[in-house]
mmCIF file of C-alpha atoms in Angstrom:
data_model
loop_
_atom_site.group_PDB
_atom_site.id
_atom_site.type_symbol
_atom_site.label_atom_id
_atom_site.label_comp_id
_atom_site.label_asym_id
_atom_site.label_seq_id
_atom_site.Cartn_x
_atom_site.Cartn_y
_atom_site.Cartn_z
ATOM 1 C CA ILE A 6 11.963 16.453 -14.210
ATOM 2 C CA VAL A 7 9.011 18.670 -15.055
ATOM 3 C CA PHE A 8 5.486 17.268 -15.396
ATOM 4 C CA ILE A 9 2.330 18.954 -16.720
ATOM 5 C CA SER A 10 0.076 17.362 -14.074
ATOM 6 C CA GLU A 11 0.148 15.308 -10.905
ATOM 7 C CA TRP A 12 -1.514 12.513 -12.885
ATOM 8 C CA VAL A 13 1.386 12.424 -15.412
ATOM 9 C CA LYS A 14 3.896 12.367 -12.561
ATOM 10 C CA LYS A 15 2.119 9.417 -10.912
ATOM 11 C CA LYS A 16 2.011 7.549 -14.224
ATOM 12 C CA PHE A 17 5.724 8.221 -14.810
ATOM 13 C CA PHE A 18 6.706 6.737 -11.446
ATOM 14 C CA GLU A 19 4.157 3.921 -11.535
ATOM 15 C CA ASP A 20 5.827 0.617 -10.582
ATOM 16 C CA ILE A 21 9.154 2.375 -9.963
ATOM 17 C CA PHE A 22 10.597 2.680 -6.484
ATOM 18 C CA PHE A 23 11.494 6.335 -6.161
ATOM 19 C CA ASP A 24 11.453 8.139 -2.848
ATOM 20 C CA SER A 25 13.138 11.456 -3.687
ATOM 21 C CA HIS A 26 10.878 13.848 -5.534
ATOM 22 C CA SER A 27 12.993 16.906 -4.761
ATOM 23 C CA LYS A 28 14.132 17.012 -8.382
ATOM 24 C CA THR A 29 10.617 16.933 -9.812
ATOM 25 C CA GLU A 30 8.137 19.714 -10.340
ATOM 26 C CA ILE A 31 4.661 20.154 -11.768
ATOM 27 C CA ILE A 32 4.162 23.151 -14.011
ATOM 28 C CA TYR A 33 0.637 23.435 -15.336
ATOM 29 C CA HIS A 34 -0.262 24.924 -18.703
ATOM 30 C CA SER A 35 -0.974 28.627 -18.578
ATOM 31 C CA ILE A 36 -3.419 30.859 -20.384
ATOM 32 C CA ASP A 37 -3.774 34.547 -21.027
ATOM 33 C CA LYS A 38 -5.961 36.075 -18.353
ATOM 34 C CA VAL A 39 -9.256 37.738 -19.247
ATOM 35 C CA ASN A 40 -9.839 40.856 -17.161
ATOM 36 C CA LYS A 41 -13.618 41.037 -17.224
ATOM 37 C CA PHE A 42 -16.309 38.385 -16.901
ATOM 38 C CA ASN A 43 -18.772 38.463 -19.825
ATOM 39 C CA ASN A 44 -22.334 38.630 -18.459
ATOM 40 C CA LYS A 45 -23.861 38.621 -21.948
ATOM 41 C CA LYS A 46 -23.611 34.935 -22.722
ATOM 42 C CA LYS A 47 -25.516 33.023 -25.370
ATOM 43 C CA LYS A 48 -27.428 29.814 -24.763
ATOM 44 C CA GLN A 49 -24.660 27.736 -26.328
ATOM 45 C CA ILE A 50 -23.100 24.405 -25.419
ATOM 46 C CA ILE A 51 -19.569 23.980 -26.769
ATOM 47 C CA PHE A 52 -17.336 20.988 -27.552
ATOM 48 C CA VAL A 53 -13.737 21.604 -28.646
ATOM 49 C CA GLY A 54 -11.322 18.852 -29.626
ATOM 50 C CA LYS A 55 -10.854 15.875 -31.885
ATOM 51 C CA LEU A 56 -14.256 14.642 -33.003
ATOM 52 C CA ASN A 57 -13.787 11.021 -31.981
ATOM 53 C CA GLN A 58 -14.823 8.498 -29.337
ATOM 54 C CA SER A 59 -11.670 8.827 -27.255
ATOM 55 C CA LYS A 60 -12.578 12.486 -26.679
ATOM 56 C CA GLY A 61 -16.194 11.496 -25.921
ATOM 57 C CA TYR A 62 -17.609 13.221 -28.981
ATOM 58 C CA ASP A 63 -20.150 10.416 -29.489
ATOM 59 C CA ILE A 64 -21.429 10.844 -25.922
ATOM 60 C CA PHE A 65 -21.688 14.601 -26.442
ATOM 61 C CA CYS A 66 -23.666 14.231 -29.688
ATOM 62 C CA LYS A 67 -26.079 11.649 -28.298
ATOM 63 C CA SER A 68 -26.724 13.628 -25.100
ATOM 64 C CA LEU A 69 -27.738 16.677 -27.146
ATOM 65 C CA LYS A 70 -30.698 14.888 -28.748
ATOM 66 C CA LYS A 71 -32.773 15.012 -25.547
ATOM 67 C CA VAL A 72 -31.308 18.223 -24.131
ATOM 68 C CA LEU A 73 -31.853 20.346 -27.231
ATOM 69 C CA THR A 74 -35.251 18.804 -27.977
ATOM 70 C CA ASN A 75 -36.459 19.890 -24.531
ATOM 71 C CA HIS A 76 -34.712 23.279 -24.795
ATOM 72 C CA ASN A 77 -35.035 24.417 -28.403
ATOM 73 C CA ASP A 78 -33.843 27.943 -27.511
ATOM 74 C CA TRP A 79 -30.347 26.469 -26.941
ATOM 75 C CA ILE A 80 -27.782 25.555 -29.618
ATOM 76 C CA ALA A 81 -24.598 23.509 -29.585
ATOM 77 C CA PHE A 82 -21.368 23.871 -31.529
ATOM 78 C CA SER A 83 -18.473 21.497 -32.067
ATOM 79 C CA PHE A 84 -15.039 22.750 -33.059
ATOM 80 C CA GLY A 85 -12.355 20.380 -34.250
ATOM 81 C CA GLU A 86 -11.688 17.751 -36.814
ATOM 82 C CA GLU A 87 -10.884 14.097 -37.232
ATOM 83 C CA LYS A 88 -9.230 12.533 -40.266
ATOM 84 C CA ARG A 89 -11.361 9.418 -39.862
ATOM 85 C CA PHE A 90 -14.516 11.380 -39.016
ATOM 86 C CA GLN A 91 -17.468 9.263 -38.077
ATOM 87 C CA TYR A 92 -20.903 10.827 -38.086
ATOM 88 C CA TYR A 93 -22.789 10.609 -34.778
ATOM 89 C CA GLU A 94 -26.521 11.159 -34.743
ATOM 90 C CA THR A 95 -27.329 14.391 -32.960
ATOM 91 C CA HIS A 96 -29.849 17.251 -32.888
ATOM 92 C CA LYS A 97 -30.605 19.733 -35.675
ATOM 93 C CA ASN A 98 -29.517 22.605 -33.366
ATOM 94 C CA HIS A 99 -26.008 21.127 -33.106
ATOM 95 C CA LYS A 100 -23.565 22.408 -35.704
ATOM 96 C CA ASN A 101 -20.044 21.135 -36.385
ATOM 97 C CA LEU A 102 -17.962 24.126 -37.473
ATOM 98 C CA GLY A 103 -14.715 22.219 -38.034
ATOM 99 C CA GLN A 104 -11.264 23.611 -37.383
ATOM 100 C CA VAL A 105 -11.332 27.184 -36.057
ATOM 101 C CA PRO A 106 -8.374 29.402 -35.064
ATOM 102 C CA HIS A 107 -7.482 29.196 -31.374
ATOM 103 C CA LYS A 108 -8.125 32.895 -30.649
ATOM 104 C CA LYS A 109 -11.616 32.597 -32.128
ATOM 105 C CA VAL A 110 -12.363 29.541 -29.958
ATOM 106 C CA LEU A 111 -11.369 31.518 -26.855
ATOM 107 C CA LYS A 112 -13.780 34.309 -27.874
ATOM 108 C CA ILE A 113 -16.545 31.742 -28.391
ATOM 109 C CA PHE A 114 -15.927 30.334 -24.898
ATOM 110 C CA GLU A 115 -16.335 33.867 -23.500
ATOM 111 C CA LYS A 116 -19.779 34.142 -25.118
ATOM 112 C CA SER A 117 -21.011 30.621 -24.284
ATOM 113 C CA GLU A 118 -22.857 29.335 -21.228
ATOM 114 C CA ILE A 119 -21.575 25.718 -21.111
ATOM 115 C CA ALA A 120 -18.540 23.754 -22.314
ATOM 116 C CA VAL A 121 -18.271 19.963 -22.271
ATOM 117 C CA ILE A 122 -15.059 17.897 -22.211
ATOM 118 C CA PRO A 123 -16.257 14.254 -21.811
ATOM 119 C CA SER A 124 -12.970 12.546 -22.645
ATOM 120 C CA ARG A 125 -12.653 8.755 -22.334
ATOM 121 C CA TRP A 126 -8.926 9.053 -22.892
ATOM 122 C CA GLU A 127 -6.831 9.830 -19.840
ATOM 123 C CA GLU A 128 -5.877 13.383 -20.706
ATOM 124 C CA PRO A 129 -2.376 14.321 -19.536
ATOM 125 C CA PHE A 130 -3.797 17.707 -18.501
ATOM 126 C CA GLY A 131 -6.770 19.055 -20.464
ATOM 127 C CA ARG A 132 -6.039 22.566 -21.666
ATOM 128 C CA THR A 133 -9.493 22.903 -23.254
ATOM 129 C CA ALA A 134 -11.139 22.540 -19.834
ATOM 130 C CA LEU A 135 -8.814 25.181 -18.389
ATOM 131 C CA GLU A 136 -9.564 27.571 -21.257
ATOM 132 C CA ALA A 137 -13.338 27.060 -21.058
ATOM 133 C CA SER A 138 -13.469 27.531 -17.313
ATOM 134 C CA SER A 139 -11.188 30.587 -17.422
ATOM 135 C CA ARG A 140 -13.487 32.190 -19.998
ATOM 136 C CA GLY A 141 -16.507 31.814 -17.742
ATOM 137 C CA CYS A 142 -18.147 28.692 -19.165
ATOM 138 C CA ALA A 143 -19.917 26.348 -16.794
ATOM 139 C CA THR A 144 -17.677 23.380 -17.550
ATOM 140 C CA ILE A 145 -18.497 19.665 -17.482
ATOM 141 C CA ILE A 146 -15.559 17.251 -17.583
ATOM 142 C CA SER A 147 -14.907 13.551 -17.260
ATOM 143 C CA ASN A 148 -12.810 12.362 -14.347
ATOM 144 C CA LYS A 149 -10.005 11.024 -16.579
ATOM 145 C CA GLY A 150 -6.268 11.581 -16.286
ATOM 146 C CA GLY A 151 -5.254 15.144 -15.489
ATOM 147 C CA LEU A 152 -8.629 16.715 -16.378
ATOM 148 C CA PRO A 153 -9.699 17.110 -12.718
ATOM 149 C CA GLU A 154 -6.562 19.203 -12.131
ATOM 150 C CA THR A 155 -7.622 21.871 -14.642
ATOM 151 C CA THR A 156 -10.159 23.568 -12.370
ATOM 152 C CA ASP A 157 -11.798 23.165 -8.972
ATOM 153 C CA HIS A 158 -14.986 24.625 -10.420
ATOM 154 C CA ALA A 159 -16.283 22.125 -12.960
ATOM 155 C CA ILE A 160 -18.863 19.398 -12.841
ATOM 156 C CA LYS A 161 -16.975 16.107 -12.865
ATOM 157 C CA LEU A 162 -19.035 13.329 -14.430
ATOM 158 C CA LYS A 163 -19.364 10.472 -11.944
ATOM 159 C CA LYS A 164 -20.137 8.087 -14.776
ATOM 160 C CA LEU A 165 -19.137 8.775 -18.353
ATOM 161 C CA ASP A 166 -22.263 7.981 -20.344
ATOM 162 C CA VAL A 167 -25.013 9.719 -22.315
ATOM 163 C CA LYS A 168 -27.611 9.678 -19.526
ATOM 164 C CA ASN A 169 -25.270 11.193 -16.927
ATOM 165 C CA LEU A 170 -24.140 13.939 -19.315
ATOM 166 C CA GLU A 171 -27.778 14.677 -20.233
ATOM 167 C CA ASN A 172 -28.647 14.999 -16.538
ATOM 168 C CA GLU A 173 -25.754 17.363 -15.804
ATOM 169 C CA LEU A 174 -26.528 19.532 -18.838
ATOM 170 C CA LEU A 175 -30.184 19.738 -17.832
ATOM 171 C CA LYS A 176 -29.228 20.673 -14.242
ATOM 172 C CA LEU A 177 -27.189 23.606 -15.528
ATOM 173 C CA ILE A 178 -29.760 24.717 -18.094
ATOM 174 C CA ASN A 179 -32.628 24.532 -15.596
ATOM 175 C CA ASN A 180 -30.768 26.184 -12.714
ATOM 176 C CA GLN A 181 -29.434 29.619 -13.637
ATOM 177 C CA ASN A 182 -27.919 30.135 -10.168
ATOM 178 C CA LEU A 183 -25.927 26.897 -10.395
ATOM 179 C CA GLN A 184 -24.840 27.785 -13.926
ATOM 180 C CA LYS A 185 -23.629 31.251 -12.838
ATOM 181 C CA LYS A 186 -21.843 29.774 -9.803
ATOM 182 C CA TYR A 187 -19.728 27.493 -12.014
ATOM 183 C CA GLN A 188 -19.147 30.263 -14.542
ATOM 184 C CA ILE A 189 -18.000 32.914 -12.065
ATOM 185 C CA ASN A 190 -15.929 30.579 -9.864
ATOM 186 C CA GLY A 191 -14.204 29.056 -12.883
ATOM 187 C CA PHE A 192 -13.484 32.520 -14.251
ATOM 188 C CA LYS A 193 -11.912 33.580 -10.933
#
């Protein structure tokens, strides 16, 4: 049996007595490697995924109000869609660009300083976090499902709420050394 994360494997065997895992394996998602770290990043915060509460889109939008007001030289972009889209109040420097081709999203990650994946839903793995980190974004993730398995070099939100996300975004924006540390280590 092949699983995409340790979390999925644990969920599969939850409440089942099974002591022989020799016929199980975890094979993580893979990505195409980027050969060179992009040092010329833009002051951009990125969200990619379904634009709904289970993905934490509401938390992302609300956290930007304070962050972007205090740092008006930064912008934020959301990429994705939702059939039952619900508008969340946000900042004027936050633009929703809708559905964008995957290759273009990867290029945007390469040019962006920060990516945020604040999922409430227990992600089986979290490919978006892997892609963002591998493209040199300082990545902030929730501690749900298999997301923590995507990278050892992301900020894991201790509490999934607007205030905590605001604080972590402000730490990265205000501390260039910390930001670069997450970017370079995630890229490696």
